[in-house]
Short mmCIF file of C-alpha atoms and ligand atoms in Angstrom, two decimals:
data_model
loop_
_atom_site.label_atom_id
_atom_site.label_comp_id
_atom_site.label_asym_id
_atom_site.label_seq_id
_atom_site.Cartn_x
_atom_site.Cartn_y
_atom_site.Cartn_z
CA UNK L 1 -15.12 21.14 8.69
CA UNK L 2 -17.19 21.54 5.26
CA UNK L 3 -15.79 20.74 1.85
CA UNK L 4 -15.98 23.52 -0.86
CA UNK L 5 -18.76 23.03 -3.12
CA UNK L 6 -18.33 20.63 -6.07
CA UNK L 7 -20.24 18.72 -8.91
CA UNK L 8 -20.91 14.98 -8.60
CA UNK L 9 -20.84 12.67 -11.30
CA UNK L 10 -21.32 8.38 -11.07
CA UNK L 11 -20.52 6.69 -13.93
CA UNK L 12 -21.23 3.50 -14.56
CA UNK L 13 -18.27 1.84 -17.02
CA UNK L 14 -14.35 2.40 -16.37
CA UNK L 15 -14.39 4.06 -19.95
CA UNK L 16 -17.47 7.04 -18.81
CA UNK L 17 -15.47 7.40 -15.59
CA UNK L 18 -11.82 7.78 -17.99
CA UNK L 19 -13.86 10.24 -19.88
CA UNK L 20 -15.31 12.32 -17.16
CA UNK L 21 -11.70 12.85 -15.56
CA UNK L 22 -10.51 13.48 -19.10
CA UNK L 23 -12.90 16.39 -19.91
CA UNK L 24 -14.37 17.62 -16.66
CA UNK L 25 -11.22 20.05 -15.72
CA UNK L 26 -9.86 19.45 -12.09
CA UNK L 27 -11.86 16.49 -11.73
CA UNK L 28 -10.77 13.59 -9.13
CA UNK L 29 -11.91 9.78 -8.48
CA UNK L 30 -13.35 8.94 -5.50
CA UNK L 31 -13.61 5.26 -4.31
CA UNK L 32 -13.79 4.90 -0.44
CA UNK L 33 -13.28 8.62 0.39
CA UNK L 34 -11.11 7.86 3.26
CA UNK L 35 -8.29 10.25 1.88
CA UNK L 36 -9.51 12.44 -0.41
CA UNK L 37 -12.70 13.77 1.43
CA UNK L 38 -10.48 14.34 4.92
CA UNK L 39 -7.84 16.21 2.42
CA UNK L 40 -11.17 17.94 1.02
CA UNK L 41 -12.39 18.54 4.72
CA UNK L 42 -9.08 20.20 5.93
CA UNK L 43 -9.04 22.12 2.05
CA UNK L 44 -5.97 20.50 1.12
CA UNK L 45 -7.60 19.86 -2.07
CA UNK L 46 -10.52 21.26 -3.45
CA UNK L 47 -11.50 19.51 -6.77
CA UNK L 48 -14.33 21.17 -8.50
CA UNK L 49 -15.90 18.06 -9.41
CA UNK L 50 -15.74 14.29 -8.52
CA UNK L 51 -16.29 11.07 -10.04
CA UNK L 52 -17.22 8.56 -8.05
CA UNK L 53 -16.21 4.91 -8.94
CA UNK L 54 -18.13 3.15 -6.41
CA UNK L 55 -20.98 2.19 -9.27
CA UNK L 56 -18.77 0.71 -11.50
CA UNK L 57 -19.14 -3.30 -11.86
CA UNK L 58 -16.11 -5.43 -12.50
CA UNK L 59 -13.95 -3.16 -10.11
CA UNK L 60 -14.08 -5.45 -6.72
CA UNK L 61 -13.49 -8.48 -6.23
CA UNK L 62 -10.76 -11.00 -5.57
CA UNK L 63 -10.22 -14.02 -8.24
CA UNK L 64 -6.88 -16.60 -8.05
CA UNK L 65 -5.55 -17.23 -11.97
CA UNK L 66 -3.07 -20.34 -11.40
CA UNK L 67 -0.04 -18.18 -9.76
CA UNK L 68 -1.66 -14.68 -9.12
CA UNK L 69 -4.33 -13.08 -6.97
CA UNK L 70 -6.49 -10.50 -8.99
CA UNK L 71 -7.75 -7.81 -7.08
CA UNK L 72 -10.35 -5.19 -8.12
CA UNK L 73 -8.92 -1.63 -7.41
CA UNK L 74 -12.74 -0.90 -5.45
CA UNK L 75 -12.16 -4.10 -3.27
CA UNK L 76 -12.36 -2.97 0.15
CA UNK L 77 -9.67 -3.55 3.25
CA UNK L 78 -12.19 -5.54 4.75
CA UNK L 79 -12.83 -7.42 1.74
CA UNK L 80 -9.27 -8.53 1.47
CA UNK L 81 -8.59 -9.20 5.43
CA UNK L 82 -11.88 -11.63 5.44
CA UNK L 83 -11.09 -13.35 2.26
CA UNK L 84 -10.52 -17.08 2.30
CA UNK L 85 -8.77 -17.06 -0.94
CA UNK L 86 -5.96 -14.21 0.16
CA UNK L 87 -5.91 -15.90 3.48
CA UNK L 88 -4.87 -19.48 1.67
CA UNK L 89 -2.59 -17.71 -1.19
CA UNK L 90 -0.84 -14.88 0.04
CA UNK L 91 -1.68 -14.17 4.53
CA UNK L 92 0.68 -11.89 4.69
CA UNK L 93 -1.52 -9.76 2.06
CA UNK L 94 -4.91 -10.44 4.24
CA UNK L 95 -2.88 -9.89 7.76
CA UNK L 96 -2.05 -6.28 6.44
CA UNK L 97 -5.62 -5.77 5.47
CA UNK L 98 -6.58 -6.28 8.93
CA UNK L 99 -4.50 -4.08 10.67
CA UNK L 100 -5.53 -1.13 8.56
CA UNK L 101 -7.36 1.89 10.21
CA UNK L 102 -10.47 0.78 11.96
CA UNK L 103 -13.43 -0.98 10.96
CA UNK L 104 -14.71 2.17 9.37
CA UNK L 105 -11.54 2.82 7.63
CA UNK L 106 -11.70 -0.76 6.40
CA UNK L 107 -15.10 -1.35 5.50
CA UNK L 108 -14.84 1.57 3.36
CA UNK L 109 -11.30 2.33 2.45
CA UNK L 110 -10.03 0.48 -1.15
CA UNK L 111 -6.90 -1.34 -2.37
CA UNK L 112 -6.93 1.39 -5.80
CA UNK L 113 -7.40 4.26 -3.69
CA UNK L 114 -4.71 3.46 -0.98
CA UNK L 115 -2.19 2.37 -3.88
CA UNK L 116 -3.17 5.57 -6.37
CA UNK L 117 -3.14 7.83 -2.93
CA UNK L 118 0.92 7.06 -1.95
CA UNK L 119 0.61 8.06 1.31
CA UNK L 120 4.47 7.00 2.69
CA UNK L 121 2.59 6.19 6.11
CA UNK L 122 -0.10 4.11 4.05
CA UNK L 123 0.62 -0.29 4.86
CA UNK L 124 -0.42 -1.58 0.99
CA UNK L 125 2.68 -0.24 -0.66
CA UNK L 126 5.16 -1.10 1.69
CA UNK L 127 3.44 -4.61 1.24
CA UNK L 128 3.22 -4.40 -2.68
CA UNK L 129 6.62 -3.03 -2.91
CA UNK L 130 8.13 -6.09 -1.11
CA UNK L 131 5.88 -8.78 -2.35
CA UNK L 132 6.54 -7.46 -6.48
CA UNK L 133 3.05 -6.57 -7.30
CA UNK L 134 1.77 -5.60 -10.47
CA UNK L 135 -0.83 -2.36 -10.59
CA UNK L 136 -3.14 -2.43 -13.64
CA UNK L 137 -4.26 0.86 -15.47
CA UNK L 138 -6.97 1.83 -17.60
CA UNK L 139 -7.11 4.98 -19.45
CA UNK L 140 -7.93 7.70 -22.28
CA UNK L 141 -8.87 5.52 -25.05
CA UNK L 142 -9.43 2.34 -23.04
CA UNK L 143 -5.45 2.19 -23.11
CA UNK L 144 -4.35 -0.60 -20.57
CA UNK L 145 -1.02 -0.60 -19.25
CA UNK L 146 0.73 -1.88 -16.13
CA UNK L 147 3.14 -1.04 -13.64
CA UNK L 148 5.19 -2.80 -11.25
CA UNK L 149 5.15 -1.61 -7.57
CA UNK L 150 8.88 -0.66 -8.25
CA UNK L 151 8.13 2.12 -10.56
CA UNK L 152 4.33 2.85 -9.53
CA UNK L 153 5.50 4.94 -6.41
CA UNK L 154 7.44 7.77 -7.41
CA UNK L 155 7.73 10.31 -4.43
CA UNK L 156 5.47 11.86 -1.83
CA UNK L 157 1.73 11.38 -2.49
CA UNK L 158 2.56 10.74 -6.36
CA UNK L 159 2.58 7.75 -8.46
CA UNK L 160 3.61 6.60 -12.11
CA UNK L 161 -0.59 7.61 -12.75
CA UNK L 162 -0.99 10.05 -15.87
CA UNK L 163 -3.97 12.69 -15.31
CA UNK L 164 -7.55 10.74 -16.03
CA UNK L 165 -5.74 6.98 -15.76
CA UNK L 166 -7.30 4.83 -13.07
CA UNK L 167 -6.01 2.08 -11.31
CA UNK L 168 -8.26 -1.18 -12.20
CA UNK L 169 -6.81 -3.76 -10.07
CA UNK L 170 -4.05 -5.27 -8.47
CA UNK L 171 -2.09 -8.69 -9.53
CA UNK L 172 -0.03 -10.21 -6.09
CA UNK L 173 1.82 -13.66 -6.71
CA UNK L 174 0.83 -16.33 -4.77
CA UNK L 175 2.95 -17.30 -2.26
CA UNK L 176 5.40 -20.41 -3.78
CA UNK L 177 7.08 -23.57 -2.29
CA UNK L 178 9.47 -22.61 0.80
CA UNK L 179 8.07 -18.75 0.84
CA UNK L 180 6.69 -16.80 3.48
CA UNK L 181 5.93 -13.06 4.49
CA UNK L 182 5.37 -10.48 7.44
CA UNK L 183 4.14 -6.52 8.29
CA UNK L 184 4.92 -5.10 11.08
CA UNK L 185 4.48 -1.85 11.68
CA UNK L 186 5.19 1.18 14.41
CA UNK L 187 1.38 2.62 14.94
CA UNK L 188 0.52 6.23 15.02
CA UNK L 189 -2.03 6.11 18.33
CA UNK L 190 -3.84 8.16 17.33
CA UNK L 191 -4.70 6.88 13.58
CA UNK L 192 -3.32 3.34 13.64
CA UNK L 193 -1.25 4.83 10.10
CA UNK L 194 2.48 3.27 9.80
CA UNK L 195 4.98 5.83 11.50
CA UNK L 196 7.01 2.97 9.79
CA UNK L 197 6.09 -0.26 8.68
CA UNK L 198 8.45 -2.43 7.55
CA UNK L 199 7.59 -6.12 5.01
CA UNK L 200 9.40 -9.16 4.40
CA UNK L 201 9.32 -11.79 2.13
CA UNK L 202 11.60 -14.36 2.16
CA UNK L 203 12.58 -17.98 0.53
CA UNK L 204 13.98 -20.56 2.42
CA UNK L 205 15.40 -23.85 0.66
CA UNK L 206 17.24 -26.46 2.18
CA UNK L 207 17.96 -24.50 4.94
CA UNK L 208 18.99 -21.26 3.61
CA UNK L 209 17.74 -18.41 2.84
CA UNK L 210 17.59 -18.00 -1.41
CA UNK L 211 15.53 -15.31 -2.23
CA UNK L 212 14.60 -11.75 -0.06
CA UNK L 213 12.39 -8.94 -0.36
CA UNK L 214 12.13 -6.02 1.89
CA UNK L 215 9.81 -3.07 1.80
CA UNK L 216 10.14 -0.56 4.08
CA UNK L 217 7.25 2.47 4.54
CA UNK L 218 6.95 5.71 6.32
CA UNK L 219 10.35 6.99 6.31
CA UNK L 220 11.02 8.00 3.10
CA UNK L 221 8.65 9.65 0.41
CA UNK L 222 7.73 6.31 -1.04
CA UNK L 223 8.59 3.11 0.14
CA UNK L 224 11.90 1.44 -0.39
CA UNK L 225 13.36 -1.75 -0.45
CA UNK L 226 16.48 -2.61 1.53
CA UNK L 227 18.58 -3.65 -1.35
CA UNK L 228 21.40 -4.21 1.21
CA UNK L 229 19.23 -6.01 3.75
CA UNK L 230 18.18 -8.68 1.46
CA UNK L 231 21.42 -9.43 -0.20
CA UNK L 232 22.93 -9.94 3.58
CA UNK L 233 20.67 -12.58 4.00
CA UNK L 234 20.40 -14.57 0.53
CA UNK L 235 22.78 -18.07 0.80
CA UNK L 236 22.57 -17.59 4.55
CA UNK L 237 21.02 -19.97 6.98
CA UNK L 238 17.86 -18.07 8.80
CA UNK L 239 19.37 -17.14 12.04
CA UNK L 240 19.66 -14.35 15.05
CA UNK L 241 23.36 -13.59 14.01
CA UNK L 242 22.18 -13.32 10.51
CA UNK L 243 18.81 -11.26 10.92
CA UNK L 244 20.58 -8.88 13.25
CA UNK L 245 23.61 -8.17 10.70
CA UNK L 246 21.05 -7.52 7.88
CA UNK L 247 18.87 -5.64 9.84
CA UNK L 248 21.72 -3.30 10.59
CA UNK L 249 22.07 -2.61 7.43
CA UNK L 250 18.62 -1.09 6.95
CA UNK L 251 19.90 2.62 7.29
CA UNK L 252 22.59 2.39 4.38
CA UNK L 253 19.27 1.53 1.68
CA UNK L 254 17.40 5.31 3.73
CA UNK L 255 18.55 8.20 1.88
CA UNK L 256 16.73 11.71 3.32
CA UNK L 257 14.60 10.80 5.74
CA UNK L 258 11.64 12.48 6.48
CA UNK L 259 10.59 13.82 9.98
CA UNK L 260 7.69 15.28 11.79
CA UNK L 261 6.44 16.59 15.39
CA UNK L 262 5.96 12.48 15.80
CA UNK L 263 9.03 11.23 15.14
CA UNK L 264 11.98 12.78 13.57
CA UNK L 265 13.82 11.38 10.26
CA UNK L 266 16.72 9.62 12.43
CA UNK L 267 14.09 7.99 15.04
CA UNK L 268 12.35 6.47 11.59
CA UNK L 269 15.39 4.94 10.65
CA UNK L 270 15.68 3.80 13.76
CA UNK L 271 12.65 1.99 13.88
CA UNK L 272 12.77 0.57 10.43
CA UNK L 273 16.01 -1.61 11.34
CA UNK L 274 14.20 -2.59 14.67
CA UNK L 275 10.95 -3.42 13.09
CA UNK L 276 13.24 -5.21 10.22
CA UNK L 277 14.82 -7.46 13.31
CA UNK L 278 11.03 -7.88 13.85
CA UNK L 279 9.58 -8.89 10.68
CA UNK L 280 12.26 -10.96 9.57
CA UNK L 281 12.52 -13.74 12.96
CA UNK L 282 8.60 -13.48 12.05
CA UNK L 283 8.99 -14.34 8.46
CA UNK L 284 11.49 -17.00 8.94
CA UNK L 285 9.50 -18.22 11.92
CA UNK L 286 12.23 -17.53 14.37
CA UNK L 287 12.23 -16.72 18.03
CA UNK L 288 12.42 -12.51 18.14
CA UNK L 289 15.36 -11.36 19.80
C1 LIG G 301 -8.93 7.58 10.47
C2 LIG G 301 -8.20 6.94 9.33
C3 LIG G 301 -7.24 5.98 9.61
C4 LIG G 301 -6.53 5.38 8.58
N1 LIG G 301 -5.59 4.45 8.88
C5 LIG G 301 -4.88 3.86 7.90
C6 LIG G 301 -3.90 2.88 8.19
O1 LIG G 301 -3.68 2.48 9.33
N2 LIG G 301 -3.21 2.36 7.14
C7 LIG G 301 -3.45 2.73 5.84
O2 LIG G 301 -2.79 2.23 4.94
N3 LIG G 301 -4.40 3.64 5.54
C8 LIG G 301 -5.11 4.21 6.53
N4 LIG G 301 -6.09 5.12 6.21
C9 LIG G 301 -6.32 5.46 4.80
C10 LIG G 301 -7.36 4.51 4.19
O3 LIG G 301 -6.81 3.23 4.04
C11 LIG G 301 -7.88 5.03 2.84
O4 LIG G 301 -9.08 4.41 2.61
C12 LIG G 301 -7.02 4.76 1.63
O5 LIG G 301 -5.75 5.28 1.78
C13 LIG G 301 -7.59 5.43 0.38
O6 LIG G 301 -8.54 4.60 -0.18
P1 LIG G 301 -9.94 5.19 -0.59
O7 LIG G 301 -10.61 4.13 -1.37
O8 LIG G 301 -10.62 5.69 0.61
O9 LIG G 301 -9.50 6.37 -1.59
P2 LIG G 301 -10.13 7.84 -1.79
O10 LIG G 301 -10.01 8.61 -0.54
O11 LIG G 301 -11.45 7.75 -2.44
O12 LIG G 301 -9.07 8.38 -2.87
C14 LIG G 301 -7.73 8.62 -2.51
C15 LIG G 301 -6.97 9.13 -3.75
O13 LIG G 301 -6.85 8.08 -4.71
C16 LIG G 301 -7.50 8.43 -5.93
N5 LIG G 301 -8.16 7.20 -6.37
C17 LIG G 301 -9.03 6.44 -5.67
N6 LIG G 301 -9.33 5.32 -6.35
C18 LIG G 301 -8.63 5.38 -7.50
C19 LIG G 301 -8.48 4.50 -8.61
N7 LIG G 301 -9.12 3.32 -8.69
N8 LIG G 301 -7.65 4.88 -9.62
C20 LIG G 301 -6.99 6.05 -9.56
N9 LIG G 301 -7.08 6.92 -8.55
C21 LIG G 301 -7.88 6.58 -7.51
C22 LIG G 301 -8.44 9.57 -5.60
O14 LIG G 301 -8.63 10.42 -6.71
C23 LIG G 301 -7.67 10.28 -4.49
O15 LIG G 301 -6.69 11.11 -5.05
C24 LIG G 301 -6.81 5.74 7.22
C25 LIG G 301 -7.80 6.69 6.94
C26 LIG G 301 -8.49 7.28 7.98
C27 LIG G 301 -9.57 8.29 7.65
#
């Protein structure tokens, strides 16, 4: 499988990259190529020209500010799941990291690229949906503006991004007093992507549950949070009977599924209230049922 020919370009500054996308007509970003040149491959898309970010200083990289992690939109997978800093202020962030792809995938695969690609079987933005990231923009003009994971995933394969806007870096709280997080997902064998992957992130304070998030990926267009889920649990004390009662809510927050030869749109809810059962005993740090 060949690509169909196209021009190269490598800027060297976010605002020469903005410009090239602006100007150069069809052009596309590339960061890790782990998406787009596959897609390319298979001539799902065939972008006359592309603009490769990877030269670009001040794009990767992971830096703490007091309550947020910064993360540069070229930082790899591998990057994230090794680093000491995600691994003290947010693991659930660096646990999903891991568990992307393969080492390949990983080594060469970015946070901007997975986030800007909205793949509904892709792990980051089920994770940034539940954890209430913040995705920073750059673009005609030098025009910054941000998003929050709520609004940056709009629908299958297509984000809040305007044409020639990139996506700079990623803010993620740091994990407070009392909170704690989980992924879990359902593997595709054959390309370790989420069939459905489900994220929690939950508060517990003097013995009850006060604050939930949810996320759930791969069975809608873009991921979702299960609104009803989290309000079952908030002002309840972390239990079986009460994990099992919001989990089986799950469905009710699942409007059109979608289904494929793998596993059809019922068999994905399915799965997202047992993986919710799941993620939530592991988040709370109780025995799985
Ligand atoms: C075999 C295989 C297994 C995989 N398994 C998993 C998995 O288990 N879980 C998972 O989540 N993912 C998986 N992936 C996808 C992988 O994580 C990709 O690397 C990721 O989704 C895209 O990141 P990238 O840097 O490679 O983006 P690219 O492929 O370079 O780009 C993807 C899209 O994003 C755009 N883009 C890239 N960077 C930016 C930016 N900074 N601003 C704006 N637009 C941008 C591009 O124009 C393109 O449209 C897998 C991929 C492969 C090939």
């Amino acid at each position: 499988m060949q690509t169909a020919p196209f021009d190269y370009y490598r800027p060297e500054t976010v605002a020469e990259a903005v410009d090239l996308l602006t100007s150069v007509e069809g052009s596309r970003a590339i960061a890790g190529g782990h998406s787009l040149l596959p897609a390319m491959k298979l001539r799902v898309a065939n972008p006359p020209a592309l603009v490769d970010l990877s030269l670009i200083e001040g794009l990767t990289g992971i830096t703490q500010n007091g309550d947020s992690l910064m993360i540069g939109a070229l930082t790899s997978h591998a990057a994230v799941a090794a680093s000491d800093v995600v691994k003290a202020a947010c693991p659930v962030l660096a646990d999903t990291a891991s568990h992307i792809g393969d080492p390949q995938v990983r080594n060469r695969g970015t946070i901007g690229g997975s986030l800007a690609h909205a793949d509904p079987a892709a792990d980051y933005p089920t994770l940034m949906k539940a954890i209430g990231a913040t995705i920073h923009i750059t673009g005609g003009g030098g025009g910054e503006r941000s998003f929050s994971a709520d609004d940056f995933f709009v629908d299958l394969f297509t984000t809040g991004l305007a044409a020639g806007e990139l996506v700079t870096a990623v803010e993620v709280p740091v994990m407070g007093t009392g909170q704690s997080g989980a992924y879990i997902k359902h593997r595709h064998p054959a390309s370790s992507y989420a069939v459905v992957g489900v994220a929690a992130i939950v508060t517990v304070e003097g013995g009850s549950c006060t604050a939930a998030a949810i996320g759930i990926g791969g069975v809608t267009g873009k991921p979702e949070r299960a609104a009803s889920a989290e309000a079952a649990l908030v002002g309840q004390e972390p239990s079986n009977d009460s994990i099992v009662a919001a989990a089986a809510t799950v469905g009710d927050d699942l409007a059109n599924p979608i289904g494929d030869l793998y596993a059809s749109g019922e068999f994905r809810v399915h799965l997202a209230s047992v993986l919710t059962k799941r993620v939530l005993a592991e988040a709370f740090g109780q025995p799985a049922d």
